[in-house]
PDB file of C-alpha atoms in Angstrom:
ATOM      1  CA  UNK A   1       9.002 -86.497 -31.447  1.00 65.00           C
ATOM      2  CA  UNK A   2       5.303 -85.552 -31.594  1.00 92.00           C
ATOM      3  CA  UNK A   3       3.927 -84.499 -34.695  1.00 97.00           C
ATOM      4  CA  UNK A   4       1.365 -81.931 -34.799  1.00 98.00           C
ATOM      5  CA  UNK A   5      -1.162 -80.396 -37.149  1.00 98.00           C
ATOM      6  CA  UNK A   6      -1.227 -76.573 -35.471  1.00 98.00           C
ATOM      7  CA  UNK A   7      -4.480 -75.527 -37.769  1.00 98.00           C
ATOM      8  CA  UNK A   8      -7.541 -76.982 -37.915  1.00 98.00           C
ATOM      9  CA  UNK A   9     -11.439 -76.126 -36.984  1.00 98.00           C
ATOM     10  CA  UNK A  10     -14.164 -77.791 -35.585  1.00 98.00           C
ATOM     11  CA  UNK A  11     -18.288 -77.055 -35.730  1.00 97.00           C
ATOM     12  CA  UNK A  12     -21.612 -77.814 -36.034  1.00 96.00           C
ATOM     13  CA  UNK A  13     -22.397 -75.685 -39.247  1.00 95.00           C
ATOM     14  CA  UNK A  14     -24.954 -73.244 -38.538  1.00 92.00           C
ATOM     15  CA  UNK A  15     -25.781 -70.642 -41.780  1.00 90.00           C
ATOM     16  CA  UNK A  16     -25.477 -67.969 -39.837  1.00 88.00           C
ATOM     17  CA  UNK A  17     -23.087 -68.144 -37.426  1.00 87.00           C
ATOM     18  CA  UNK A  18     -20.752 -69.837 -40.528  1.00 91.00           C
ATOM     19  CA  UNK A  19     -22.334 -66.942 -43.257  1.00 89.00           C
ATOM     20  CA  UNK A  20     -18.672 -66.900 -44.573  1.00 88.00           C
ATOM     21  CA  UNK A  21     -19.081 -70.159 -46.352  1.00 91.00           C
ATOM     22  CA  UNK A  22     -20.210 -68.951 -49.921  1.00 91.00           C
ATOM     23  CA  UNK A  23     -22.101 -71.279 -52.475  1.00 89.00           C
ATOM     24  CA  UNK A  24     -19.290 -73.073 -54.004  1.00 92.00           C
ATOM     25  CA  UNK A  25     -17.941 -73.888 -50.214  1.00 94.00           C
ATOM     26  CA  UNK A  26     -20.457 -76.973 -50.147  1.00 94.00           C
ATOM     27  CA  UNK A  27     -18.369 -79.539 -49.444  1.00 94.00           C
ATOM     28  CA  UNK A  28     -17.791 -77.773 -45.630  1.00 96.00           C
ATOM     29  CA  UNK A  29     -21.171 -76.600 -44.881  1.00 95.00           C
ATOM     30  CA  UNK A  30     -22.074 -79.755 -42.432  1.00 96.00           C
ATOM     31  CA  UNK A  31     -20.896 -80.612 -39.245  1.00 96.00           C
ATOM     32  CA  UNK A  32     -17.066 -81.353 -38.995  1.00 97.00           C
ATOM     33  CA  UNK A  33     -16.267 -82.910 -35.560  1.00 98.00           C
ATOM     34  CA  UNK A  34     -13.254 -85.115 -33.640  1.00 98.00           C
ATOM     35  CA  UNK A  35     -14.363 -88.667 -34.803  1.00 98.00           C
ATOM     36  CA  UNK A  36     -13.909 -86.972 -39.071  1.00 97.00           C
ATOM     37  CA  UNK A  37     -10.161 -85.627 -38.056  1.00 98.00           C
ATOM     38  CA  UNK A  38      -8.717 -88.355 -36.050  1.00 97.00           C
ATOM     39  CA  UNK A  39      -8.541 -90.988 -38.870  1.00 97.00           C
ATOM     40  CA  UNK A  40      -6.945 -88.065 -41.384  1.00 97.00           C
ATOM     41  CA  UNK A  41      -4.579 -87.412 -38.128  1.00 97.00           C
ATOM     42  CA  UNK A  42      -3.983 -90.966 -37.487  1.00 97.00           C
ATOM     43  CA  UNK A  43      -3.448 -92.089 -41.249  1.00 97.00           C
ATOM     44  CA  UNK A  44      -1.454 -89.316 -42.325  1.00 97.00           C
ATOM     45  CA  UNK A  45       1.340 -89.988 -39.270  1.00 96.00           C
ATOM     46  CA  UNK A  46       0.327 -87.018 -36.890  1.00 97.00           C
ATOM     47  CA  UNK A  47      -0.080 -87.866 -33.618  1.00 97.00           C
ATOM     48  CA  UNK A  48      -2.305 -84.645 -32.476  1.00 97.00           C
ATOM     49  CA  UNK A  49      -4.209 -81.063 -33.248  1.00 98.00           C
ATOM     50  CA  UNK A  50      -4.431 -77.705 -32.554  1.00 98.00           C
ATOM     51  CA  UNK A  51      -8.205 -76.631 -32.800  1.00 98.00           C
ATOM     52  CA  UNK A  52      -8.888 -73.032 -33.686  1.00 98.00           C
ATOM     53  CA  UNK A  53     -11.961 -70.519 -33.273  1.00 98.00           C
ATOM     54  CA  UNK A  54     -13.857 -69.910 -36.674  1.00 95.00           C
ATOM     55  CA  UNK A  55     -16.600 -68.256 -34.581  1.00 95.00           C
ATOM     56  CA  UNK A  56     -16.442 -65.015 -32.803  1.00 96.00           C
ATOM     57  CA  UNK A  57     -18.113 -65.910 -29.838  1.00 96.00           C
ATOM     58  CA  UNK A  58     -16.937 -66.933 -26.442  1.00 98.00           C
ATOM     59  CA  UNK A  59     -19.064 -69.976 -27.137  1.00 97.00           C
ATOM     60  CA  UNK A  60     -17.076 -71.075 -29.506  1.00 97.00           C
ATOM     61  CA  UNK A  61     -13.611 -71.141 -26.935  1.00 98.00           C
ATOM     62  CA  UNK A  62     -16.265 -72.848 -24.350  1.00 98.00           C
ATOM     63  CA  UNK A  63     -16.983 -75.625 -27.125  1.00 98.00           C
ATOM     64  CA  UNK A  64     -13.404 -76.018 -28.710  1.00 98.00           C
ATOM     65  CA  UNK A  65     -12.125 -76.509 -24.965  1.00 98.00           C
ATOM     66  CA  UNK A  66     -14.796 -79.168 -23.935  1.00 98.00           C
ATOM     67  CA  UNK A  67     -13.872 -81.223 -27.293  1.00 98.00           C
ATOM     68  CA  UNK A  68      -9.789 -80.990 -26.022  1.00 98.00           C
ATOM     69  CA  UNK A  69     -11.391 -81.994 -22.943  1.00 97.00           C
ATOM     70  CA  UNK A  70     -13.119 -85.460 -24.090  1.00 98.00           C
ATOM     71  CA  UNK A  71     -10.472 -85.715 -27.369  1.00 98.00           C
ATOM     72  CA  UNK A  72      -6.761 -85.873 -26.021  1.00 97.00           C
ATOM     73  CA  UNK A  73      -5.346 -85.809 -29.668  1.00 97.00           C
ATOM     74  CA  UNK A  74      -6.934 -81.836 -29.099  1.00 98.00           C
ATOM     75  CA  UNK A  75      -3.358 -80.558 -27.678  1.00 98.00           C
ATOM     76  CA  UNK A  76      -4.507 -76.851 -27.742  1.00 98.00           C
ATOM     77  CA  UNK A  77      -6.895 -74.583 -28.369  1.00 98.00           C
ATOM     78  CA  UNK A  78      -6.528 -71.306 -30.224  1.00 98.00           C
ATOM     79  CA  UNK A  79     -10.131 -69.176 -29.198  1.00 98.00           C
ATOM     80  CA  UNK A  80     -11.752 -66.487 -29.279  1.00 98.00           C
ATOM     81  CA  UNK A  81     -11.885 -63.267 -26.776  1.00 98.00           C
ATOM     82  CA  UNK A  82     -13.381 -59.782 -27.330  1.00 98.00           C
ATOM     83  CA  UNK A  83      -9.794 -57.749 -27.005  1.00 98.00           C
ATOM     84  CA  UNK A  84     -10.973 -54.853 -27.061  1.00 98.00           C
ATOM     85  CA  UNK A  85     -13.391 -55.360 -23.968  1.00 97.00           C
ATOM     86  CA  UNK A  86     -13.010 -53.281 -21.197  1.00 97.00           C
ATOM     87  CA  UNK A  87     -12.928 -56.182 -18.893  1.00 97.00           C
ATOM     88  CA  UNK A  88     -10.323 -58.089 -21.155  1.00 98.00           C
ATOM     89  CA  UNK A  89      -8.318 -59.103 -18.373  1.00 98.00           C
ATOM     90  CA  UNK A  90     -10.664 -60.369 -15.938  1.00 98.00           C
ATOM     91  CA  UNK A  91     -11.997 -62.657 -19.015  1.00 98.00           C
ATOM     92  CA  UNK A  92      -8.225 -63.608 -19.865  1.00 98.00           C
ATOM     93  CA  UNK A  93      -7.799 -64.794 -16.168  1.00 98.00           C
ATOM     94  CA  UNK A  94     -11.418 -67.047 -16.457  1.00 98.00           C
ATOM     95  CA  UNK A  95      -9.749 -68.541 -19.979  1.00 98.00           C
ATOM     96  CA  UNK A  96      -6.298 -69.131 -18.015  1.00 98.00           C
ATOM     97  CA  UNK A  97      -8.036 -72.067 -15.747  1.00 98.00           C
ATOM     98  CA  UNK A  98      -8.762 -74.560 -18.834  1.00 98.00           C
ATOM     99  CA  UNK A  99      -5.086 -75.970 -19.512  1.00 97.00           C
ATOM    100  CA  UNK A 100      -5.898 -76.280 -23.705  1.00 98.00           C
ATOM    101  CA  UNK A 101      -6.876 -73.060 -23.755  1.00 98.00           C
ATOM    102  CA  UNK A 102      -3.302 -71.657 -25.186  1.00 98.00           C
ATOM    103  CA  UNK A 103      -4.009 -68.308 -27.384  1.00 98.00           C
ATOM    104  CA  UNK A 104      -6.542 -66.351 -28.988  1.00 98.00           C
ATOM    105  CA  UNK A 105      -7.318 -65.458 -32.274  1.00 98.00           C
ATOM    106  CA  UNK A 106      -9.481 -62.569 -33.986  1.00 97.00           C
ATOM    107  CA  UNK A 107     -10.603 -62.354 -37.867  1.00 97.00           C
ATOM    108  CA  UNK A 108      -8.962 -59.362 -39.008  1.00 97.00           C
ATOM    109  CA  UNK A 109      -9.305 -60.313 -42.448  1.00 96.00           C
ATOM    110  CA  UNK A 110     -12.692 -59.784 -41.932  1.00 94.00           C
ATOM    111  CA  UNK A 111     -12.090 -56.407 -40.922  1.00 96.00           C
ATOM    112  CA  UNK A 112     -12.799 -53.373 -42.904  1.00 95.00           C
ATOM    113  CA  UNK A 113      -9.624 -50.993 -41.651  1.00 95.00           C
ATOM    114  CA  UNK A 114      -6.401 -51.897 -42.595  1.00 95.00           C
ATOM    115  CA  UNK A 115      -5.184 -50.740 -39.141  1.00 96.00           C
ATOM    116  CA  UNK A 116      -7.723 -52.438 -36.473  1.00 97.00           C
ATOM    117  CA  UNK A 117      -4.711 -54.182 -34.955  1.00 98.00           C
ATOM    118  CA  UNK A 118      -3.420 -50.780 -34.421  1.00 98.00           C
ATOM    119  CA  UNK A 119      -6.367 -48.951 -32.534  1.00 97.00           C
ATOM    120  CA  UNK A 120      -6.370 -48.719 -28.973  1.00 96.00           C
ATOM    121  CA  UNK A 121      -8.757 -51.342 -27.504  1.00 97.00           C
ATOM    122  CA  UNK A 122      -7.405 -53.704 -29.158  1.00 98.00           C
ATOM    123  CA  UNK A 123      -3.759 -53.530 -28.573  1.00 98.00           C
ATOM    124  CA  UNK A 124      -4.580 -53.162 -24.651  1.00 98.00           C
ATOM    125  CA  UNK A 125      -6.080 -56.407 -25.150  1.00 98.00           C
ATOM    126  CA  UNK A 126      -2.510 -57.801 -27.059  1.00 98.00           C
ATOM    127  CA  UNK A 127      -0.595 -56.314 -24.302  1.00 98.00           C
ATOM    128  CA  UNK A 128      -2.674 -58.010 -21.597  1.00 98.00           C
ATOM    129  CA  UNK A 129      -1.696 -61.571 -22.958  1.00 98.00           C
ATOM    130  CA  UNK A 130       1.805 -62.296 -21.715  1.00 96.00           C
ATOM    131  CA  UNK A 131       0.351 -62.153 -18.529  1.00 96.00           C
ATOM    132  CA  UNK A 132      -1.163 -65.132 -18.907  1.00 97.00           C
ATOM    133  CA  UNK A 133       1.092 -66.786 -21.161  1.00 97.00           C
ATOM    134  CA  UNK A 134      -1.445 -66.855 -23.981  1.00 98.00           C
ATOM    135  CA  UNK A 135      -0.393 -66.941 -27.639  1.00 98.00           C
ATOM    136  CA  UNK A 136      -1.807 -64.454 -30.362  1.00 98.00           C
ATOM    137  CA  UNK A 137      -2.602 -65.943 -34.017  1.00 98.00           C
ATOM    138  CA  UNK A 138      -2.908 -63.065 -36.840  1.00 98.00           C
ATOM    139  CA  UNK A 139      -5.037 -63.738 -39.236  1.00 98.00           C
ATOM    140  CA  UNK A 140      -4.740 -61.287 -42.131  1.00 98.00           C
ATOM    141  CA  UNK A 141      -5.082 -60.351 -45.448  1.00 97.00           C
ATOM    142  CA  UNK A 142      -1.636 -59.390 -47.384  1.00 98.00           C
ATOM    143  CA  UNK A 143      -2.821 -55.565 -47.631  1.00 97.00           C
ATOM    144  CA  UNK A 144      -2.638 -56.039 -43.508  1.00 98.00           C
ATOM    145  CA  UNK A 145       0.706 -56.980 -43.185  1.00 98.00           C
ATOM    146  CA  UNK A 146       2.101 -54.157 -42.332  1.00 98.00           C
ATOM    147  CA  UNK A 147      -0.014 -53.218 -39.387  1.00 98.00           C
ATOM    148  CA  UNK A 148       1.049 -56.735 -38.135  1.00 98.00           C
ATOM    149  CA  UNK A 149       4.455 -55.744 -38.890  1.00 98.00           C
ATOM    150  CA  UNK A 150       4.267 -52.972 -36.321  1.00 98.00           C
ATOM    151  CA  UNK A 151       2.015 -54.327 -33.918  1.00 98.00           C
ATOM    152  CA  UNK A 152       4.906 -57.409 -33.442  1.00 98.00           C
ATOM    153  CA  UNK A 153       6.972 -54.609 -32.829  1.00 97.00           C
ATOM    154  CA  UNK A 154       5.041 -52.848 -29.952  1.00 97.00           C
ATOM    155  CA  UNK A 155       5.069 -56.484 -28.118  1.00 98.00           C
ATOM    156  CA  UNK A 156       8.648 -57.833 -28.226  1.00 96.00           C
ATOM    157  CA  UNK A 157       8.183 -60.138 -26.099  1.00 96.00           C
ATOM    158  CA  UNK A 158       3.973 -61.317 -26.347  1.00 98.00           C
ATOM    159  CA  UNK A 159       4.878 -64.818 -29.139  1.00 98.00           C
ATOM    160  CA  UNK A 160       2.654 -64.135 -32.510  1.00 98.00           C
ATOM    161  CA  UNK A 161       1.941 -66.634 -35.389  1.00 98.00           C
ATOM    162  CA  UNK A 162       1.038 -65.592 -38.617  1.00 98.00           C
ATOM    163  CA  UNK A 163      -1.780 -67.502 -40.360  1.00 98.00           C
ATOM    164  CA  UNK A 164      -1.704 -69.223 -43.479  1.00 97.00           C
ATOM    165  CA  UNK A 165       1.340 -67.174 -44.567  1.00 98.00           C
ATOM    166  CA  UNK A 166      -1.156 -63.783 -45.194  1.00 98.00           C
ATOM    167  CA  UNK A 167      -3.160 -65.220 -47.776  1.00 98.00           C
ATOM    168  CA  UNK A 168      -0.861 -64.068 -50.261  1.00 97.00           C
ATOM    169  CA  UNK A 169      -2.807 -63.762 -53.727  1.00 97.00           C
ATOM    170  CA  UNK A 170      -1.362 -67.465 -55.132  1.00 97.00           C
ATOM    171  CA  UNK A 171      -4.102 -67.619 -57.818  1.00 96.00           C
ATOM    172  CA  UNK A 172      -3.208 -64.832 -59.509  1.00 95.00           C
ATOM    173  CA  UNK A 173       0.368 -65.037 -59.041  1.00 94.00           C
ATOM    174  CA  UNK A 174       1.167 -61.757 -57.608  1.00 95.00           C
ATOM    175  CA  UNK A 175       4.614 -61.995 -54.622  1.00 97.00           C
ATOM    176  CA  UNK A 176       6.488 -58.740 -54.500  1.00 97.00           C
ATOM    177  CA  UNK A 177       4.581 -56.396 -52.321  1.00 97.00           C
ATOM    178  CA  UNK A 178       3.408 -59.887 -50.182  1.00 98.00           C
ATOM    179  CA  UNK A 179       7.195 -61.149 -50.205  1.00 98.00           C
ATOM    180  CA  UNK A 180       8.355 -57.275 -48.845  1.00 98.00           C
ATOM    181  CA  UNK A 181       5.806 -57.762 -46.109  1.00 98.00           C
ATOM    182  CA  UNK A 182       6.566 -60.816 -44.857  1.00 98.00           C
ATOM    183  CA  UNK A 183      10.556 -60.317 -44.752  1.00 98.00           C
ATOM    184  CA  UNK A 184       9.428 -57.072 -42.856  1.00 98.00           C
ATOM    185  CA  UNK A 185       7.032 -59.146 -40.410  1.00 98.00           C
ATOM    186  CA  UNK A 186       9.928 -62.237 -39.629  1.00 98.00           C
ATOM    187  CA  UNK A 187      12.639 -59.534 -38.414  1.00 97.00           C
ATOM    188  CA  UNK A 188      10.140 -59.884 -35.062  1.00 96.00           C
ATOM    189  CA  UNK A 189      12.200 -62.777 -33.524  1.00 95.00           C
ATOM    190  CA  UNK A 190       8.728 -63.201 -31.324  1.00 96.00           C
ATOM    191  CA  UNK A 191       6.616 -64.303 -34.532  1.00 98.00           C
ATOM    192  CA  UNK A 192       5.894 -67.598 -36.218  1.00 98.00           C
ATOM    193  CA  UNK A 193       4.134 -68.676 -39.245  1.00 98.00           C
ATOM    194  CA  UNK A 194       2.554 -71.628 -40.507  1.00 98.00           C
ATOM    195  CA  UNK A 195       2.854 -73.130 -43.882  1.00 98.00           C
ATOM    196  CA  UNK A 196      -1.265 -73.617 -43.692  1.00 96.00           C
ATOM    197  CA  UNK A 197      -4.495 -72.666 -46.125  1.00 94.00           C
ATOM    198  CA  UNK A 198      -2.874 -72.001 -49.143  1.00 96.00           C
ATOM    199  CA  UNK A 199      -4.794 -74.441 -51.399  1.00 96.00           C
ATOM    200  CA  UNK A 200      -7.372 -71.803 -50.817  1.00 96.00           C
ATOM    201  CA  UNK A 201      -5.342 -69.049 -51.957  1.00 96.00           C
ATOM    202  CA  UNK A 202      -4.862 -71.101 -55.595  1.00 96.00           C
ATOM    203  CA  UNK A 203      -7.194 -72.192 -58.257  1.00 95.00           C
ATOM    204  CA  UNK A 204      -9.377 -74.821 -56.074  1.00 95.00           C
ATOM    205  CA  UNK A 205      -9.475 -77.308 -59.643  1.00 93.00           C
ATOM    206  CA  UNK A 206      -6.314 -76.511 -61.128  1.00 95.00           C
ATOM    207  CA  UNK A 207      -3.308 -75.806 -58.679  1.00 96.00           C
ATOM    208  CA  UNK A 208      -0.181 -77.777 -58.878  1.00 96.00           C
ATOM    209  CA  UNK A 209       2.633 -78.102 -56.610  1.00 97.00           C
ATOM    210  CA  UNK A 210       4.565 -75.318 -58.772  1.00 97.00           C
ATOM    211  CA  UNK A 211       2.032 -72.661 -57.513  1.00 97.00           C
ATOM    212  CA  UNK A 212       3.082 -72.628 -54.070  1.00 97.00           C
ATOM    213  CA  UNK A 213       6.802 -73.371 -54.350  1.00 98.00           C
ATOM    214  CA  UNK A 214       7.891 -69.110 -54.835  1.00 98.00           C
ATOM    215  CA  UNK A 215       5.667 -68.939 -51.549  1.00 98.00           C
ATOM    216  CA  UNK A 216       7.346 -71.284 -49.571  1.00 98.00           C
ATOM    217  CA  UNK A 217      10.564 -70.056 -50.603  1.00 98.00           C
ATOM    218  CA  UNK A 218       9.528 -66.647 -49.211  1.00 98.00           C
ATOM    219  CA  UNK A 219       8.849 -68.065 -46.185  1.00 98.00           C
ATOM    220  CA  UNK A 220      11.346 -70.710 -45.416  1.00 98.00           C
ATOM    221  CA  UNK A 221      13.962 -67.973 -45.757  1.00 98.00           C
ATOM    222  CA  UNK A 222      12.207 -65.432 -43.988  1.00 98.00           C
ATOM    223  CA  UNK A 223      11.520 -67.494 -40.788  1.00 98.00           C
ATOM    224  CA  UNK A 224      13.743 -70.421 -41.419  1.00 97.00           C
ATOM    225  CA  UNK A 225      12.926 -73.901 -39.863  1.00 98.00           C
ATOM    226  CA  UNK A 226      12.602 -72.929 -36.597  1.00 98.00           C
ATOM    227  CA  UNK A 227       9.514 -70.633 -36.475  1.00 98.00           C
ATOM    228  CA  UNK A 228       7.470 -72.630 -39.245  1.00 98.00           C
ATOM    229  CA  UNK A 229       4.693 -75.375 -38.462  1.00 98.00           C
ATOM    230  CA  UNK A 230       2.584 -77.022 -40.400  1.00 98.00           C
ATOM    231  CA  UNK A 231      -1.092 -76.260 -39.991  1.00 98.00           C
ATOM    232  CA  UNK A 232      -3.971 -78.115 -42.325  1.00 98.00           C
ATOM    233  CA  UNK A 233      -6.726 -75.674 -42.128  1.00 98.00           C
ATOM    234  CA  UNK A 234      -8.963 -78.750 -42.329  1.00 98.00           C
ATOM    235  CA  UNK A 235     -11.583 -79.214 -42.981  1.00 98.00           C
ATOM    236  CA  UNK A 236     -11.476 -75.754 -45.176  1.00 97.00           C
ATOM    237  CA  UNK A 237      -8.866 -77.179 -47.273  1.00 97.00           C
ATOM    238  CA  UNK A 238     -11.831 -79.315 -48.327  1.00 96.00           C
ATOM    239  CA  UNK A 239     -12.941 -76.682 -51.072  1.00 96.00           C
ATOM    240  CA  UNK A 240      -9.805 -77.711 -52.755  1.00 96.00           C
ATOM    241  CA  UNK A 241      -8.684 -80.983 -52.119  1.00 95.00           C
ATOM    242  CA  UNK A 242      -8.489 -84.085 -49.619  1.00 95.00           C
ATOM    243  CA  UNK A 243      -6.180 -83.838 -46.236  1.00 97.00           C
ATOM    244  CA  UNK A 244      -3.471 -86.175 -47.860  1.00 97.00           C
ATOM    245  CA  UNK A 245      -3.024 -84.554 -51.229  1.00 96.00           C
ATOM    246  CA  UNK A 246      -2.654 -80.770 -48.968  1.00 96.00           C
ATOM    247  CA  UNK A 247       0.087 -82.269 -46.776  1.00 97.00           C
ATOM    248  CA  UNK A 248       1.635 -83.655 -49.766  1.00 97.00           C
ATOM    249  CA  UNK A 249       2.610 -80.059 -50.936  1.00 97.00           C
ATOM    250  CA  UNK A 250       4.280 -79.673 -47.301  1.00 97.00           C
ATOM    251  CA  UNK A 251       6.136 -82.883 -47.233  1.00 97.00           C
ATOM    252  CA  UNK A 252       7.066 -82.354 -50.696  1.00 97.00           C
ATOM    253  CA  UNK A 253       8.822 -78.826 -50.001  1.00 97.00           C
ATOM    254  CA  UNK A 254      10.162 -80.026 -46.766  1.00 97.00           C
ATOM    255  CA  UNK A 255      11.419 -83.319 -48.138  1.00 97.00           C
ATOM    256  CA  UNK A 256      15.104 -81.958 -48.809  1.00 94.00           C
ATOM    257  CA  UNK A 257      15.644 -81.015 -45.708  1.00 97.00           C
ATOM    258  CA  UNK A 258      17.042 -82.855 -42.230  1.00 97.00           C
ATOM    259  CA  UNK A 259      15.215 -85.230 -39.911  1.00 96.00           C
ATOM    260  CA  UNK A 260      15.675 -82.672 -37.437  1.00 97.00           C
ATOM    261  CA  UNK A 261      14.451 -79.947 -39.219  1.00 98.00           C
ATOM    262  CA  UNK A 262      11.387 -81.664 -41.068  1.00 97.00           C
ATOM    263  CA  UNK A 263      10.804 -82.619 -36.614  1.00 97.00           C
ATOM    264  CA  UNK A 264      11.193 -78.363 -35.941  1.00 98.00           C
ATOM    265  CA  UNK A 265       8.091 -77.910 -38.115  1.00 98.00           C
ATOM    266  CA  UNK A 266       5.938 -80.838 -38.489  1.00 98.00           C
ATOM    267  CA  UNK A 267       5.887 -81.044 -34.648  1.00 97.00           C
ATOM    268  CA  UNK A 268       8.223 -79.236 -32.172  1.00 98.00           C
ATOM    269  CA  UNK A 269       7.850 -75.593 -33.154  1.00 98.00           C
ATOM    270  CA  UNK A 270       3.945 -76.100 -32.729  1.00 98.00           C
ATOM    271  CA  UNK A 271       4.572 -77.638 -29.284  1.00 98.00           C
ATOM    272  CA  UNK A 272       7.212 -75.099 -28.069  1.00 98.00           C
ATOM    273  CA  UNK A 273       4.952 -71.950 -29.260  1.00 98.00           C
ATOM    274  CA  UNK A 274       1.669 -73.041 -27.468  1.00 98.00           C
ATOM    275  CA  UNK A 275       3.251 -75.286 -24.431  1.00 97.00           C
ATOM    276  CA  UNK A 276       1.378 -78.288 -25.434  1.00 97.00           C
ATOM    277  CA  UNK A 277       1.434 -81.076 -22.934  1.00 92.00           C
ATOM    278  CA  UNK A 278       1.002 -84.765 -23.864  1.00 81.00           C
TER     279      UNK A 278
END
């Protein structure tokens, strides 16, 4: 079975348009593009990608869609849409034409109100998905969790993923409220989550395999094998540490578990949630 890394990013760094990079994010302020991932892909026994928007532009869906297009390791792309436009729909029905184009994504962690999943525009948006059979990837802060919780909840039947597990607060070792959250968030049969970015939740010099297990734990028996996939966040994982010594935490974790489990997450769950095509 395919194995698939369902989070990573691709750009041509630009200051401004990447201002979220801060000063001790050197190591990815320069271009990263197809011909850096493919070797990390190819040597670390994944056989494709998922490329997601870290621009809010609809540039940014136009660009990650022509790289699927000339890269067929690029099995999907996860964009970006204004959702709260008023003319949402007629720009979900241009996006439905480009076959990699699977879901959207929008940086709520960036967002000041706890609750902008909840306001209007923007769940009009959500709710015109499905119609198009386009996924929705939340990207959150743990303090957001529970508007995610009841926005899964308003759209039974519209398939969510949850981001890098909420960004839970690894460095400084805090669970409970996160852990609550989370349990809360997997009773929506509708919503994955990948086991992605948390070396940049940790102490980028000093985390060890021990700092993530109480996570993972969390997670596996919220969502269980079948609505986890591994993502890299690469090449932001780069702040921390190299693409092989990240997966290692994964394939550490997993290592216990069945050959057809360890397939679920490193591969088939990614495939199954965005329809990706060979």
């Amino acid at each position: 079975m395919k194995k698939i890394d369902s989070h990573q990013h691709f750009w041509q760094y630009d200051p401004l348009k990447h201002s979220w990079m801060s000063d001790e994010m050197q190591a990815i302020k320069k271009d990263f593009l197809p011909n850096d991932l493919k070797p990390l892909l190819a040597g670390n026994d994944l056989d494709g990608c998922v490329a997601v928007q870290a621009d809010q532009s609809e540039a940014e869906t136009h660009f990650l869609n022509e790289l699927a297009i000339q890269n067929a390791f690029i099995k999907g792309v996860v964009g970006w849409v204004d959702l709260r436009a008023e003319n949402i729909r007629e720009r979900l029905e241009f996006f439905s034409q480009f076959e990699k184009v699977k879901g959207f994504r929008h940086v709520v962690q960036d967002e000041p109100d706890p609750e902008f999943m909840l306001q209007g525009s923007f769940l009009h948006g959500i709710e015109q998905l499905s119609s198009f059979n386009f996924t929705y990837d939340i990207l959150i802060f743990p303090n957001q969790l529970p508007a995610a919780i009841s926005l899964t909840k308003k759209f039974p039947n519209q398939p969510f993923v949850l981001d890098h597990i909420a960004k839970p607060y690894i460095q400084k070792g805090l669970i409970d409220e996160w852990k609550r959250d989370v349990q809360k968030l997997s009773e929506a049969e509708n919503t994955y989550c990948k086991v992605s970015g948390m070396v940049t939740e940790a102490d980028w010099k000093k985390w060890t395999y021990d700092d993530f297990v109480p996570y993972l734990d969390v997670v596996m028996e919220a969502f269980g094998t079948h609505r986890i996939m591994y993502g890299s966040d690469w090449p932001v994982c780069l702040v921390s540490c190299g693409y092989t010594k990240m997966k290692s935490i994964v394939d550490e974790y997993f290592s216990q578990l069945s050959a057809t489990e360890i397939a679920q997450i490193m591969g088939e769950n990614a495939i199954k949630f965005y329809n990706l095509k060979d």
